[in-house]
Tab-separated table of C-alpha atoms in Angstrom:
chain	number	residue	atom	x	y	z
Q	896	GLY	CA	-6.787	-24.270	3.626
Q	897	ALA	CA	-3.537	-23.847	5.753
Q	898	VAL	CA	-5.183	-24.030	9.112
Q	899	VAL	CA	-3.072	-24.375	12.259
Q	900	SER	CA	-4.658	-25.258	15.597
Q	901	GLN	CA	-3.377	-24.988	18.951
Q	902	HIS	CA	-4.465	-27.002	22.300
Q	903	PRO	CA	-5.319	-25.902	24.824
Q	904	SER	CA	-6.492	-22.465	24.155
Q	905	ARG	CA	-6.260	-21.396	28.002
Q	906	VAL	CA	-4.369	-23.283	30.618
Q	907	ILE	CA	-3.902	-22.521	34.344
Q	908	CYS	CA	-1.379	-24.375	36.137
Q	909	LYS	CA	0.446	-24.396	39.493
Q	910	SER	CA	3.860	-23.181	40.142
Q	911	GLY	CA	6.415	-26.127	39.567
Q	912	THR	CA	4.124	-28.161	37.274
Q	913	SER	CA	4.982	-28.734	33.739
Q	914	VAL	CA	2.171	-27.980	30.936
Q	915	LYS	CA	2.212	-29.236	27.302
Q	916	ILE	CA	0.975	-27.197	24.322
Q	917	GLU	CA	0.154	-28.707	20.846
Q	918	CYS	CA	0.599	-27.232	17.455
Q	919	ARG	CA	-1.098	-29.000	14.628
Q	920	SER	CA	-1.227	-28.239	11.053
Q	921	LEU	CA	-4.530	-29.586	9.973
Q	922	ASP	CA	-4.618	-29.648	6.237
Q	923	PHE	CA	-0.910	-29.480	5.191
Q	924	GLN	CA	2.365	-30.900	6.292
Q	925	ALA	CA	4.748	-28.537	7.970
Q	926	THR	CA	8.529	-29.530	7.989
Q	927	THR	CA	9.090	-26.152	9.793
Q	928	MET	CA	7.008	-24.711	12.836
Q	929	PHE	CA	7.733	-21.680	14.953
Q	930	TRP	CA	7.045	-20.894	18.593
Q	931	TYR	CA	6.526	-17.326	19.721
Q	932	ARG	CA	5.757	-15.800	23.122
Q	933	GLN	CA	3.728	-12.565	23.392
Q	934	PHE	CA	3.636	-10.401	26.502
Q	935	PRO	CA	0.730	-8.283	27.149
Q	936	LYS	CA	0.560	-5.245	24.758
Q	937	GLN	CA	3.769	-6.404	23.246
Q	938	SER	CA	4.993	-7.806	19.977
Q	939	LEU	CA	5.617	-11.651	19.217
Q	940	MET	CA	9.047	-12.744	20.290
Q	941	LEU	CA	10.326	-15.927	18.662
Q	942	MET	CA	11.281	-18.634	20.838
Q	943	ALA	CA	12.461	-21.452	18.742
Q	944	THR	CA	12.387	-22.888	15.140
Q	945	SER	CA	10.993	-26.514	15.316
Q	946	ASN	CA	12.120	-28.920	12.442
Q	947	GLU	CA	10.456	-32.317	12.170
Q	948	GLY	CA	12.568	-35.188	12.942
Q	949	SER	CA	15.505	-32.942	14.574
Q	950	LYS	CA	16.212	-30.661	17.519
Q	951	ALA	CA	14.844	-27.442	17.802
Q	952	THR	CA	16.800	-24.327	17.404
Q	953	TYR	CA	16.445	-21.937	20.322
Q	954	GLU	CA	16.775	-18.117	20.100
Q	955	GLN	CA	19.355	-16.486	22.313
Q	956	GLY	CA	18.189	-16.245	25.840
Q	957	VAL	CA	15.538	-18.900	25.655
Q	958	GLU	CA	16.288	-21.807	27.965
Q	959	LYS	CA	16.000	-24.991	25.982
Q	960	ASP	CA	15.687	-27.129	29.235
Q	961	LYS	CA	12.892	-25.401	30.463
Q	962	PHE	CA	10.841	-24.906	26.911
Q	963	LEU	CA	11.108	-28.387	25.556
Q	964	ILE	CA	10.060	-28.681	21.869
Q	965	ASN	CA	9.312	-31.806	20.143
Q	966	HIS	CA	8.430	-31.952	16.466
Q	967	ALA	CA	7.685	-35.481	15.954
Q	968	SER	CA	5.571	-35.577	12.833
Q	969	LEU	CA	4.980	-33.201	9.976
Q	970	THR	CA	1.674	-32.077	11.471
Q	971	LEU	CA	2.473	-31.787	15.119
Q	972	SER	CA	4.877	-29.882	17.307
Q	973	THR	CA	4.738	-29.642	21.047
Q	974	LEU	CA	5.866	-26.943	23.452
Q	975	THR	CA	6.398	-28.309	26.966
Q	976	VAL	CA	6.917	-25.401	29.937
Q	977	THR	CA	8.804	-27.330	32.564
Q	978	SER	CA	8.700	-26.522	36.271
Q	979	ALA	CA	6.368	-23.701	35.253
Q	980	HIS	CA	6.684	-20.268	37.181
Q	981	PRO	CA	4.293	-17.294	37.188
Q	982	GLU	CA	7.062	-15.452	34.941
Q	983	ASP	CA	6.297	-18.112	32.490
Q	984	SER	CA	2.676	-16.797	32.117
Q	985	SER	CA	2.218	-15.428	28.565
Q	986	PHE	CA	0.447	-16.012	25.266
Q	987	TYR	CA	2.182	-18.716	23.240
Q	988	ILE	CA	1.620	-18.666	19.654
Q	989	CYS	CA	2.809	-21.322	17.179
Q	990	SER	CA	3.053	-20.959	13.232
Q	991	ALA	CA	3.797	-23.350	10.379
Q	992	ILE	CA	5.130	-23.111	6.992
Q	993	THR	CA	3.490	-24.911	4.115
Q	994	GLY	CA	6.474	-24.093	1.545
Q	995	GLY	CA	6.042	-20.628	0.581
Q	996	TYR	CA	7.003	-17.422	2.678
Q	997	GLU	CA	4.045	-17.065	4.567
Q	998	GLN	CA	3.708	-18.434	8.171
Q	999	TYR	CA	0.371	-19.701	9.165
Q	1000	PHE	CA	-0.324	-18.638	12.695
Q	1001	GLY	CA	-2.384	-20.861	15.247
Q	1002	PRO	CA	-4.819	-19.156	17.681
Q	1003	GLY	CA	-2.678	-18.894	20.599
Q	1004	THR	CA	-2.511	-20.448	23.881
Q	1005	ARG	CA	-2.857	-18.413	27.162
Q	1006	LEU	CA	-0.823	-19.767	29.873
Q	1007	THR	CA	-1.567	-18.513	33.630
Q	1008	VAL	CA	0.922	-20.097	36.201
Q	1009	THR	CA	-0.419	-19.610	39.920
K	679	ALA	CA	20.595	-8.189	9.691
K	680	GLN	CA	16.908	-7.491	8.944
K	681	SER	CA	14.871	-5.134	11.283
K	682	VAL	CA	11.398	-3.616	10.911
K	683	THR	CA	10.179	-0.254	12.692
K	684	GLN	CA	6.729	0.728	13.056
K	685	LEU	CA	6.680	4.217	13.754
K	686	ASP	CA	3.493	4.605	15.589
K	687	SER	CA	2.536	2.708	18.631
K	688	HIS	CA	-1.201	3.833	18.527
K	689	VAL	CA	-3.228	5.297	15.872
K	690	SER	CA	-6.961	6.647	16.341
K	691	VAL	CA	-9.057	7.669	13.462
K	692	SER	CA	-12.800	8.222	12.857
K	693	GLU	CA	-14.972	5.749	11.101
K	694	GLY	CA	-15.029	6.298	7.477
K	695	THR	CA	-11.738	8.196	7.429
K	696	PRO	CA	-8.485	6.968	5.741
K	697	VAL	CA	-6.037	4.646	7.707
K	698	LEU	CA	-2.262	4.926	7.462
K	699	LEU	CA	-0.050	2.597	9.499
K	700	ARG	CA	3.748	3.150	8.858
K	701	CYS	CA	6.356	0.520	8.606
K	702	ASN	CA	10.114	1.059	7.659
K	703	TYR	CA	12.572	-1.921	7.308
K	704	SER	CA	16.191	-2.578	6.776
K	705	SER	CA	17.122	-5.658	5.031
K	706	SER	CA	20.447	-7.157	3.321
K	707	TYR	CA	18.369	-9.083	0.854
K	708	SER	CA	15.181	-8.326	-1.309
K	709	PRO	CA	12.945	-8.606	1.645
K	710	SER	CA	9.528	-10.545	1.854
K	711	LEU	CA	7.213	-8.021	3.924
K	712	PHE	CA	3.966	-8.825	5.547
K	713	TRP	CA	1.257	-7.139	7.701
K	714	TYR	CA	-0.629	-9.085	10.061
K	715	VAL	CA	-3.594	-8.165	12.349
K	716	GLN	CA	-4.388	-9.389	15.718
K	717	HIS	CA	-7.772	-8.890	17.424
K	718	PRO	CA	-7.683	-9.162	21.149
K	719	ASN	CA	-6.666	-12.501	22.495
K	720	LYS	CA	-6.497	-13.907	19.259
K	721	GLY	CA	-3.905	-15.311	16.664
K	722	LEU	CA	-2.631	-13.573	13.772
K	723	GLN	CA	-4.285	-13.155	10.310
K	724	LEU	CA	-2.381	-12.401	7.376
K	725	LEU	CA	-3.573	-9.106	5.738
K	726	LEU	CA	-1.191	-8.924	2.687
K	727	LYS	CA	2.223	-9.776	1.647
K	728	TYR	CA	5.003	-8.609	-0.643
K	729	THR	CA	7.399	-11.101	-2.079
K	730	SER	CA	8.990	-9.240	-5.221
K	731	ALA	CA	6.160	-9.133	-7.270
K	732	ALA	CA	4.040	-6.108	-7.643
K	733	THR	CA	4.904	-3.157	-5.406
K	734	LEU	CA	1.507	-2.164	-4.573
K	735	VAL	CA	-0.023	-5.179	-2.703
K	736	LYS	CA	-3.673	-5.482	-2.163
K	737	GLY	CA	-4.860	-7.520	0.923
K	738	ILE	CA	-7.986	-8.565	2.606
K	739	ASN	CA	-10.615	-6.195	4.149
K	740	GLY	CA	-9.844	-3.325	1.804
K	741	PHE	CA	-6.004	-2.787	3.169
K	742	GLU	CA	-3.318	-2.462	0.753
K	743	ALA	CA	0.409	-1.419	0.989
K	744	GLU	CA	2.935	-0.268	-1.181
K	745	PHE	CA	6.536	-1.454	-1.226
K	746	LYS	CA	8.741	1.588	-1.642
K	747	LYS	CA	12.474	0.522	-1.907
K	748	SER	CA	13.926	3.917	-2.079
K	749	GLU	CA	12.284	4.912	1.168
K	750	THR	CA	12.615	1.257	2.735
K	751	SER	CA	8.974	1.452	3.517
K	752	PHE	CA	6.067	-0.777	3.394
K	753	HIS	CA	3.104	1.408	4.841
K	754	LEU	CA	-0.428	-0.114	5.132
K	755	THR	CA	-3.586	2.037	4.191
K	756	LYS	CA	-7.033	1.776	4.047
K	757	PRO	CA	-9.369	4.255	2.353
K	758	SER	CA	-12.458	4.009	4.821
K	759	ALA	CA	-12.068	2.750	8.375
K	760	HIS	CA	-14.475	0.296	9.815
K	761	MET	CA	-15.131	-0.129	13.400
K	762	SER	CA	-14.389	-3.682	13.009
K	763	ASP	CA	-10.719	-2.653	11.953
K	764	ALA	CA	-9.742	-1.825	15.680
K	765	ALA	CA	-6.939	-4.298	16.485
K	766	GLU	CA	-3.213	-4.557	16.599
K	767	TYR	CA	-1.241	-4.412	13.416
K	768	PHE	CA	2.218	-6.037	13.019
K	769	CYS	CA	4.708	-5.153	10.119
K	770	VAL	CA	6.969	-8.477	9.500
K	771	VAL	CA	10.006	-8.773	7.553
K	772	SER	CA	11.312	-12.146	6.486
K	773	GLU	CA	15.017	-12.583	7.574
K	774	GLY	CA	16.279	-14.795	4.569
K	775	THR	CA	15.463	-16.070	1.217
K	776	SER	CA	14.046	-19.389	1.857
K	777	SER	CA	10.656	-20.132	3.083
K	778	ALA	CA	11.891	-21.538	6.128
K	779	SER	CA	13.649	-18.103	7.135
K	780	LYS	CA	12.804	-16.518	10.500
K	781	ILE	CA	10.374	-13.587	10.406
K	782	ILE	CA	11.039	-10.278	12.517
K	783	PHE	CA	8.068	-8.686	14.127
K	784	GLY	CA	7.660	-5.060	14.424
K	785	SER	CA	6.605	-3.654	17.824
K	786	GLY	CA	3.015	-3.281	16.541
K	787	THR	CA	0.518	-0.584	16.067
K	788	ARG	CA	-2.793	-0.517	17.841
K	789	LEU	CA	-5.488	1.009	15.599
K	790	SER	CA	-8.544	2.640	17.490
K	791	ILE	CA	-11.604	3.603	15.571
K	792	ARG	CA	-13.637	6.532	16.886
K	793	PRO	CA	-17.614	6.229	15.985
């Protein structure tokens, strides 16, 4: 149980375009989801906390107009990278909470902006 | 504020020998602590967690960790390393007291296993 999926697993887009990444909790409802970014050989950096039915809470330094987060249902949160640039290339990981302290992580999405 | 420090960026051991990955934390609360493993280009898998129950926590794949409040440590150990243990390991502390609290990641320790 407690499976989180992400789609797509890999995406390549051209500079200036937007790309949407989906995070789904497959077998539980998640009122809270988190979005992380991971640069090569580095740790995970929390970008934002996504709460169902309300606006996301962004960490300091994360541009909310560039990284649009929508948590429209208890099983789906989306991250849209708008007007992507090569420096946005990264590994994006989401997680979801079932109600305990443990966050269940998705498999990640590798974004490459050319 | 909570923080977590992984003392070694890279640990290399021979197959069959013990593994020790070190983690120290600071927390204003009674913390919840976790160890996650990440294989290349994969998501994170929970190895074990401490949430104020027994101080010696047993996890999957033969790993365990001991919460030592006096030393503010939560080191990860395994008696005998296997080649499949080669991965990146993250020590994590929960920032608050609710289940929706943010978690803080350590910088990670890359574990290499020599044949």
